[in-house]
Tab-separated table of N, CA and C in Angstrom:
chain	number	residue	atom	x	y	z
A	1	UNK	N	-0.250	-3.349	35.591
A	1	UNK	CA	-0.006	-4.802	35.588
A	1	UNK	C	-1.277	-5.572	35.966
A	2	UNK	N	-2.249	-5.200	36.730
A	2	UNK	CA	-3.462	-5.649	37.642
A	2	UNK	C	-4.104	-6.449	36.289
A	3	UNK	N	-4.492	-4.721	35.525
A	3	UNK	CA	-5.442	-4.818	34.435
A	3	UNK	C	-4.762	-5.967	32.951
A	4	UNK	N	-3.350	-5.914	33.331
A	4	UNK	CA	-2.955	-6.403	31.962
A	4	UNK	C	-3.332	-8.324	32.336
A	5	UNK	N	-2.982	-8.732	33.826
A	5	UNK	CA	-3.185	-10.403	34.096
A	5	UNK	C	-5.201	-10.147	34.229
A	6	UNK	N	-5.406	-9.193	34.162
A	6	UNK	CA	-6.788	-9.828	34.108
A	6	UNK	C	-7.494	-9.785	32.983
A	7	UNK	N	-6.715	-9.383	31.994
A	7	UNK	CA	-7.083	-9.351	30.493
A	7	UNK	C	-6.512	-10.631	29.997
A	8	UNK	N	-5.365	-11.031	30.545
A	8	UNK	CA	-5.082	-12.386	30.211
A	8	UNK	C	-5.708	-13.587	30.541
A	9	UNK	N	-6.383	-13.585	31.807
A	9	UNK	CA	-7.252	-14.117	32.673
A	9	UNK	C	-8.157	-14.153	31.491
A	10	UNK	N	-8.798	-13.583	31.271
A	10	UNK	CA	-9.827	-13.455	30.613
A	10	UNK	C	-9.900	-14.498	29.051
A	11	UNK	N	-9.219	-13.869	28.439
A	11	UNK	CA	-8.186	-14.215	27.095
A	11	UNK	C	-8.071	-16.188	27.816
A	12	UNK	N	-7.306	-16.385	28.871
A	12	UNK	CA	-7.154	-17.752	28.799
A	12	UNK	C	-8.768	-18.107	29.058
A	13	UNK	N	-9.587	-17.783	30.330
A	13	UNK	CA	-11.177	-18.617	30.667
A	13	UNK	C	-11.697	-18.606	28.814
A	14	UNK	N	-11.800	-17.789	28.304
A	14	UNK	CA	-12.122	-18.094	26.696
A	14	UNK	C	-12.114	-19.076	25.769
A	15	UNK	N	-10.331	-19.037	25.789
A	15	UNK	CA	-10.067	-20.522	25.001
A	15	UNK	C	-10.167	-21.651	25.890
A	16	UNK	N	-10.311	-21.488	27.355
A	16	UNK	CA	-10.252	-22.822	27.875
A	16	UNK	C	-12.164	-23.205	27.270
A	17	UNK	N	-12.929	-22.203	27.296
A	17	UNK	CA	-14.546	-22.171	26.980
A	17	UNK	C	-14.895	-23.010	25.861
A	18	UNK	N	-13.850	-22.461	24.819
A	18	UNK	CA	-13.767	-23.005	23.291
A	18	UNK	C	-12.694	-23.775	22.640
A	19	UNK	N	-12.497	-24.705	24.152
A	19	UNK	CA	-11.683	-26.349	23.830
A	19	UNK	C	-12.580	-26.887	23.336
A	20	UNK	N	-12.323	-27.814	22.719
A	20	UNK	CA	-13.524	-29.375	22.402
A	20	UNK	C	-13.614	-30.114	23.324
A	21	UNK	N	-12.359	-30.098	24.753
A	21	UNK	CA	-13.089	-30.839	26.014
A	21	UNK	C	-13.997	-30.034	26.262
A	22	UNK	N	-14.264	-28.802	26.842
A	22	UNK	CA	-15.316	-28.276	27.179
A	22	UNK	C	-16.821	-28.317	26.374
A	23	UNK	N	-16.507	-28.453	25.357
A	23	UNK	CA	-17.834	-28.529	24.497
A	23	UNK	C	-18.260	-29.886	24.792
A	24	UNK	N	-17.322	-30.821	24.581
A	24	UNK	CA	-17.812	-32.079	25.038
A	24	UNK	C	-18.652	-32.499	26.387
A	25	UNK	N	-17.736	-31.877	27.538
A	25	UNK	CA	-18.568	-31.721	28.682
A	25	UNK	C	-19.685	-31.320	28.707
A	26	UNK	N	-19.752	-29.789	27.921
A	26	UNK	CA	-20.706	-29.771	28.109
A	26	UNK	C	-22.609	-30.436	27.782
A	27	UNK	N	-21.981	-30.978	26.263
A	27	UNK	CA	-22.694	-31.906	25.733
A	27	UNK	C	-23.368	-32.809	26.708
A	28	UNK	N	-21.980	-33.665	27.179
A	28	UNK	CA	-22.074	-35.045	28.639
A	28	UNK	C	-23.035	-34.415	29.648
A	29	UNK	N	-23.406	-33.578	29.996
A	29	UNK	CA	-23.578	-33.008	31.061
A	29	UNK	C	-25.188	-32.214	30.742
A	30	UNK	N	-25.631	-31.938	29.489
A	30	UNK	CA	-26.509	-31.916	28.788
A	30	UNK	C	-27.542	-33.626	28.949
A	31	UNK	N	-26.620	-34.544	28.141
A	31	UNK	CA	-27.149	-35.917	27.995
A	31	UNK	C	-27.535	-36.403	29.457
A	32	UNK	N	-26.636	-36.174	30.410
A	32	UNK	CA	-27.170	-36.521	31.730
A	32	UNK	C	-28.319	-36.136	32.039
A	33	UNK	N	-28.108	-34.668	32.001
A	33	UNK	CA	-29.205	-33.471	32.545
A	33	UNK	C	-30.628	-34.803	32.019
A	34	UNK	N	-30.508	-34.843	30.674
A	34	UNK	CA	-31.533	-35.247	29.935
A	34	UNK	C	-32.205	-36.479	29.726
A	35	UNK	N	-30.952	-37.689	30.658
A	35	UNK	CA	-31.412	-39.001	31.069
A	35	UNK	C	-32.553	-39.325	32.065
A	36	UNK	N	-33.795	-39.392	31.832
A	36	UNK	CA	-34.971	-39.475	33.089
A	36	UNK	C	-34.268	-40.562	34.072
A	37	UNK	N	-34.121	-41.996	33.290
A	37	UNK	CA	-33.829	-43.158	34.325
A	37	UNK	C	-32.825	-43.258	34.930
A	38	UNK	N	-31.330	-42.406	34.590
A	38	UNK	CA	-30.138	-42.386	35.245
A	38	UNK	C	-30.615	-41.460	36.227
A	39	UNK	N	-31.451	-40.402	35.995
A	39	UNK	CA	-31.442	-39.307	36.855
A	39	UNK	C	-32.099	-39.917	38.149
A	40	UNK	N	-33.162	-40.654	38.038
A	40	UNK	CA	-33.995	-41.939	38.741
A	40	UNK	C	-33.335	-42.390	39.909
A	41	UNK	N	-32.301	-43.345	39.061
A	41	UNK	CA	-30.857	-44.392	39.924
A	41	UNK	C	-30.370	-43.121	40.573
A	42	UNK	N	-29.984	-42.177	39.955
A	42	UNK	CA	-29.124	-41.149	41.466
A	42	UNK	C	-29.601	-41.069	42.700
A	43	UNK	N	-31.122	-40.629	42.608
A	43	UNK	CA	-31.523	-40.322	43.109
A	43	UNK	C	-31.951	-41.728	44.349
A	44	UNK	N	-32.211	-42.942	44.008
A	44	UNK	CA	-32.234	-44.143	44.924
A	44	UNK	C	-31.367	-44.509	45.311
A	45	UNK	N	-30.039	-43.939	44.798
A	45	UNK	CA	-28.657	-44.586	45.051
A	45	UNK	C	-28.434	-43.810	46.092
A	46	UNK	N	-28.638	-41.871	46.377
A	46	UNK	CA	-28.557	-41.070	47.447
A	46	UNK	C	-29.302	-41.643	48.627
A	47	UNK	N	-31.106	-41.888	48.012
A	47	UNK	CA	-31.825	-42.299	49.510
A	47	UNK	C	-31.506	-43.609	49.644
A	48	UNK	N	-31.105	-44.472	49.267
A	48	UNK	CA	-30.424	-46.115	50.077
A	48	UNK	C	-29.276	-45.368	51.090
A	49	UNK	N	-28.390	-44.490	50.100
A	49	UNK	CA	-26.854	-44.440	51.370
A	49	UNK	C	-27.537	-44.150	52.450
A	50	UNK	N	-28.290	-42.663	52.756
A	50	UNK	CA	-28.940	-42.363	53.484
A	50	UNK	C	-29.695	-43.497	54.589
A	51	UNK	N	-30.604	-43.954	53.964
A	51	UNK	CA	-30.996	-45.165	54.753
A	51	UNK	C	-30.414	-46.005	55.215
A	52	UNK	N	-29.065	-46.102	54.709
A	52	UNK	CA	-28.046	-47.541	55.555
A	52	UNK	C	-27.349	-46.595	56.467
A	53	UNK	N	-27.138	-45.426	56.332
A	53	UNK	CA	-26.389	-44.793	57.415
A	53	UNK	C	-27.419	-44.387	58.111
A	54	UNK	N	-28.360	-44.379	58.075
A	54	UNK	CA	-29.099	-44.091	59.313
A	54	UNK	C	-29.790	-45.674	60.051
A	55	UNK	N	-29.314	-46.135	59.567
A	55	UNK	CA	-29.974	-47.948	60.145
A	55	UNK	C	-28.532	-47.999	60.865
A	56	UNK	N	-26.937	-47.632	60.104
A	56	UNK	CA	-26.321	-47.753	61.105
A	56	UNK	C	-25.526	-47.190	62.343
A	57	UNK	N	-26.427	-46.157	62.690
A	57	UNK	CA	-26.528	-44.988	63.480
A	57	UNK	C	-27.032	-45.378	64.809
A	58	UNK	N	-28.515	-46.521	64.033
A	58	UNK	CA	-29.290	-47.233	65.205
A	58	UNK	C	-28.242	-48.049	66.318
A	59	UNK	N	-28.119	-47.481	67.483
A	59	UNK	CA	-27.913	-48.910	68.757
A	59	UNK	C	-28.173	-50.208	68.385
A	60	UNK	N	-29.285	-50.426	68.043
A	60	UNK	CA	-29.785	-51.754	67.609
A	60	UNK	C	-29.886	-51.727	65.763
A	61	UNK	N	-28.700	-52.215	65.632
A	61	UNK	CA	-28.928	-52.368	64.149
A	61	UNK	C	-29.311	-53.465	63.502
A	62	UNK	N	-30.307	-52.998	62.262
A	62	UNK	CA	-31.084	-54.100	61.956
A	62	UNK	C	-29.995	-54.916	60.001
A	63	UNK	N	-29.209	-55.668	60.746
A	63	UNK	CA	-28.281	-55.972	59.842
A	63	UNK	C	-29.190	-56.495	58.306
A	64	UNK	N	-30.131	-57.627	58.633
A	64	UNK	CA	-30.536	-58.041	57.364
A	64	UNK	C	-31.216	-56.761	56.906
A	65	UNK	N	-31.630	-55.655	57.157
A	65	UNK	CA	-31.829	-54.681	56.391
A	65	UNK	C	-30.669	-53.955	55.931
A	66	UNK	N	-30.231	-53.381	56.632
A	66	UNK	CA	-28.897	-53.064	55.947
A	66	UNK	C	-28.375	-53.896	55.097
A	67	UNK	N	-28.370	-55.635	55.071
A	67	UNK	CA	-27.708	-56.353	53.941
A	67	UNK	C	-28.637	-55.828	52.243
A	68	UNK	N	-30.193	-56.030	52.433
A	68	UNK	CA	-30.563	-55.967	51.826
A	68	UNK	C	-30.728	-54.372	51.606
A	69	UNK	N	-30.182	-52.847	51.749
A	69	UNK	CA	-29.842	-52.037	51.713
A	69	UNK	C	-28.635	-51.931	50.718
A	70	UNK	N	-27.803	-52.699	51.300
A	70	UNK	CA	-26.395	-52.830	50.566
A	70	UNK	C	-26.679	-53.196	49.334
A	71	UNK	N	-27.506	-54.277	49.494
A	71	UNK	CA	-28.013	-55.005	47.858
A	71	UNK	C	-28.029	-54.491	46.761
A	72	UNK	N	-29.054	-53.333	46.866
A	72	UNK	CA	-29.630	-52.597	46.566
A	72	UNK	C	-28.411	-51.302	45.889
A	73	UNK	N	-27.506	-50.952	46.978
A	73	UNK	CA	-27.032	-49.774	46.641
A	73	UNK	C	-25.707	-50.225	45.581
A	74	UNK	N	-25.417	-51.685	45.668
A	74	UNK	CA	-24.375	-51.994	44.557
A	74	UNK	C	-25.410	-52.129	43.454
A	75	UNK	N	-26.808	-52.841	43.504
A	75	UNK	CA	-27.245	-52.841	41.930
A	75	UNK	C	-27.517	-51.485	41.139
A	76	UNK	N	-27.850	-50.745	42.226
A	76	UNK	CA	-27.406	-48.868	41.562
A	76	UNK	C	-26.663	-48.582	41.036
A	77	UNK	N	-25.389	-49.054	41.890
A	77	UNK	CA	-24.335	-48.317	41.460
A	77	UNK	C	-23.859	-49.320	39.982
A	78	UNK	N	-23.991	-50.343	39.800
A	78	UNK	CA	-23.558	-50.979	38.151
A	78	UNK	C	-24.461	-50.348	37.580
A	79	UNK	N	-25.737	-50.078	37.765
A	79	UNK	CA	-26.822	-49.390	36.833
A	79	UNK	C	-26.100	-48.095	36.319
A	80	UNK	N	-25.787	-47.289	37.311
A	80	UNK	CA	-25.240	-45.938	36.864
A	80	UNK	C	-23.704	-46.022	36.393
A	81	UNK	N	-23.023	-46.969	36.812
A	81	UNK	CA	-21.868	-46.468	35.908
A	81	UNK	C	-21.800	-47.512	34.910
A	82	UNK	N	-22.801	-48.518	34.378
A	82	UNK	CA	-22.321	-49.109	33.229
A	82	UNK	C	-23.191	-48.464	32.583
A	83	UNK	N	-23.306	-47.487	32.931
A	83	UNK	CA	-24.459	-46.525	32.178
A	83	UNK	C	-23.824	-45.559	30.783
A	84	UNK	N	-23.665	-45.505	29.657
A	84	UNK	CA	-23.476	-44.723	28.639
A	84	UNK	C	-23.401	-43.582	28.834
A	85	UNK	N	-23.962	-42.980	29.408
A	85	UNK	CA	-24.543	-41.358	29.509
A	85	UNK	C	-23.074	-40.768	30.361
A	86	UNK	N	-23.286	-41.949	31.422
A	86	UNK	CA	-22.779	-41.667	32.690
A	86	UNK	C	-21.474	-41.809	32.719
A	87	UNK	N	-20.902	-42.774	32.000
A	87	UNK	CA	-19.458	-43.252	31.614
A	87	UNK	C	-18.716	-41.670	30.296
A	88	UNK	N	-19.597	-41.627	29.618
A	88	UNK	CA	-19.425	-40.168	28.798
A	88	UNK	C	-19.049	-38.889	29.830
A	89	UNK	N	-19.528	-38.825	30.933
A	89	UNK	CA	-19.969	-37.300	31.770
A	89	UNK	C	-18.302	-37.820	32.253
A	90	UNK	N	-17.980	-38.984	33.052
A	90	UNK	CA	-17.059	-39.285	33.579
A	90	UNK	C	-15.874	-39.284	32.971
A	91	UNK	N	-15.989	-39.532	31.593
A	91	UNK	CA	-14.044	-39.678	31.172
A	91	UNK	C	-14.527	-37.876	30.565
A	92	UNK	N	-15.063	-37.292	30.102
A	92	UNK	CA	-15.343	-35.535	29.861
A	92	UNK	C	-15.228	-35.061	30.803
A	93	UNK	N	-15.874	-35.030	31.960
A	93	UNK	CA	-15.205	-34.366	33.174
A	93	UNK	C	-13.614	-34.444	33.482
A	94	UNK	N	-12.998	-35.667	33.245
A	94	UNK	CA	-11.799	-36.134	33.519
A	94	UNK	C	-10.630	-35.444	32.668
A	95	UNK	N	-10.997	-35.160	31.546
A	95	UNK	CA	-10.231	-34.914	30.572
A	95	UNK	C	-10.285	-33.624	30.542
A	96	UNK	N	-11.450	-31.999	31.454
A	96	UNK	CA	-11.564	-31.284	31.593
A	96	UNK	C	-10.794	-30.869	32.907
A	97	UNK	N	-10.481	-31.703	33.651
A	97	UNK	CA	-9.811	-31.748	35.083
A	97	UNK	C	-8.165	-31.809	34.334
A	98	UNK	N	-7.689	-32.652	33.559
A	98	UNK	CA	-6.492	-32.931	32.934
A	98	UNK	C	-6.102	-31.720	32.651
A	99	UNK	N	-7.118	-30.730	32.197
A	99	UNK	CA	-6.876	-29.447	31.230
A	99	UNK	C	-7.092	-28.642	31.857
A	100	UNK	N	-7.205	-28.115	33.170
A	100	UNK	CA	-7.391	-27.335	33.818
A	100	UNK	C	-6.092	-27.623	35.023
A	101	UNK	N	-5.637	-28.701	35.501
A	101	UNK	CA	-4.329	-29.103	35.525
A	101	UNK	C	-3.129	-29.039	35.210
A	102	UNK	N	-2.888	-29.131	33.636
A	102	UNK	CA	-2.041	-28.677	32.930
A	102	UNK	C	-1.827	-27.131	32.785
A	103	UNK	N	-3.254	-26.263	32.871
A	103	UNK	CA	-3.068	-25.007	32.831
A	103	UNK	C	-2.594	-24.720	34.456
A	104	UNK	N	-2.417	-24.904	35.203
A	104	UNK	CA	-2.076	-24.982	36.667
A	104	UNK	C	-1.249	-24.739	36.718
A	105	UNK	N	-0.104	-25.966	36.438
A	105	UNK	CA	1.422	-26.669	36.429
A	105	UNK	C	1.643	-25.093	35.646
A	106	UNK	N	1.502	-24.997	34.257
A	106	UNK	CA	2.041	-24.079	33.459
A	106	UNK	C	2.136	-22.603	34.176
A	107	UNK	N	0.822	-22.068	34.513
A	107	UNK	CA	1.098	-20.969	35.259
A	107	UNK	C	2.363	-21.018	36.820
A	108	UNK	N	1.935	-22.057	37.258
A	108	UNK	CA	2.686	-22.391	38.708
A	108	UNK	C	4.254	-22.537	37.954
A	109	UNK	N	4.397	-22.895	37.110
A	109	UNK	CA	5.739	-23.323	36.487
A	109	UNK	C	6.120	-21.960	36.222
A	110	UNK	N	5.784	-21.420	35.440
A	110	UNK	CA	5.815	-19.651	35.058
A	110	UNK	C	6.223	-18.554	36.160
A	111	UNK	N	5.485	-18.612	37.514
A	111	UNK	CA	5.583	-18.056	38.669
A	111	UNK	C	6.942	-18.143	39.122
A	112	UNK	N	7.201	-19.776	39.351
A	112	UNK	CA	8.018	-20.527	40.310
A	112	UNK	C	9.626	-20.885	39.914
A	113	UNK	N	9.017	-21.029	38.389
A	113	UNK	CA	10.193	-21.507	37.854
A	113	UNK	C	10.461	-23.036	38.153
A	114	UNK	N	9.275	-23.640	38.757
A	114	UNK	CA	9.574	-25.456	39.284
A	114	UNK	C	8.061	-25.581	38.464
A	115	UNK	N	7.922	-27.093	38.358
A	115	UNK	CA	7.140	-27.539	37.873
A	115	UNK	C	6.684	-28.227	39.050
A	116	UNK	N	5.122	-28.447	39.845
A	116	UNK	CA	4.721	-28.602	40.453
A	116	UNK	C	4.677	-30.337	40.103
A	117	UNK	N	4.928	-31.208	41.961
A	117	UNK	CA	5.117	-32.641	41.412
A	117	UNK	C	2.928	-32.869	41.760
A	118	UNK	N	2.827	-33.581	40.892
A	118	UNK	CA	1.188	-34.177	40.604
A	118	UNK	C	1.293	-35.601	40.877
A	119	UNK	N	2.478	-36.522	41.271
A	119	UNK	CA	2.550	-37.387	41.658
A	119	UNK	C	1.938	-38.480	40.253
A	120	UNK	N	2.417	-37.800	39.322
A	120	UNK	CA	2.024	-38.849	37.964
A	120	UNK	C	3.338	-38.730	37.656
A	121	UNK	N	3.999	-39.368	37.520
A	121	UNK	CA	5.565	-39.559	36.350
A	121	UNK	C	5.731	-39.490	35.358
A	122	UNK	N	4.405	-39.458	34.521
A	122	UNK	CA	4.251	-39.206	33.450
A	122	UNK	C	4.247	-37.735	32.766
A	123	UNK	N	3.875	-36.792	33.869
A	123	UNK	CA	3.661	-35.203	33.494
A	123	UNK	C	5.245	-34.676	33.794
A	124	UNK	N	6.404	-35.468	34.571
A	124	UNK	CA	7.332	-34.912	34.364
A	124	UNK	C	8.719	-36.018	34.186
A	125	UNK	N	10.033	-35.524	34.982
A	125	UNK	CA	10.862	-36.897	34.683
A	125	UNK	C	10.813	-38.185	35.929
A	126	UNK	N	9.925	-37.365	36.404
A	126	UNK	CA	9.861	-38.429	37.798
A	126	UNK	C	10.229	-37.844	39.737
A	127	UNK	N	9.523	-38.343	40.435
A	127	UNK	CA	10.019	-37.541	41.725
A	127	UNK	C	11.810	-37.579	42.091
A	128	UNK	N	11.998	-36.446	42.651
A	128	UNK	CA	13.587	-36.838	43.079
A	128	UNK	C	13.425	-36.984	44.376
């Protein structure tokens, strides 16, 4: 039995490999890799948080820096997510999470004989 679920194991990581979400991801995730200036914004968007949490760590905190910290870390953050690249990686990741989810429920459903609640109403008839 060991050998037969890990041949199935196997058999499912495969086709989950050779979905078109996964290809897509992986594409998204490619295009990121391959964005210089998004890769840029991550990277200022990490050292600002950094820097405002360590300004507000200080005893004496120096607020108009931190305001102008803050400034800073919202114009990042519209940079990166009205970002193309970045909005692509995000609904592909999402839709790879959906599908790795659904394979969840199904096995857990299989086991259990219940369908696991995900707190969406939509994946079943609703909580009782």
């Amino acid at each position: 039995k060991q050998m037969e679920i890990m041949e199935i194991a196997e058999m499912l990581g495969k086709a989950i490999k050779a979905d078109p979400r996964m290809e897509r991801l992986n594409n998204a995730k490619k295009a990121y890799d391959d964005d210089i200036t998004l890769n840029k914004y991550m990277m200022e968007y990490d050292v600002q948080q950094k820097a405002m949490s360590k300004e507000y760590e200080k005893p004496e905190k120096d607020m108009a820096l931190i305001s102008e910290i803050q400034k800073r870390v919202d114009e990042l953050y519209k940079l990166i997510t009205e970002n193309p690249v970045f909005a692509e990686l995000d609904e592909a990741q999402a839709d790879v999470n959906a599908l790795m989810n659904e394979v969840n429920q199904t096995i857990t459903y299989n086991i259990t004989g219940e369908n696991p609640c995900t707190h969406d109403c939509s994946t079943c008839g609703g909580c009782h």
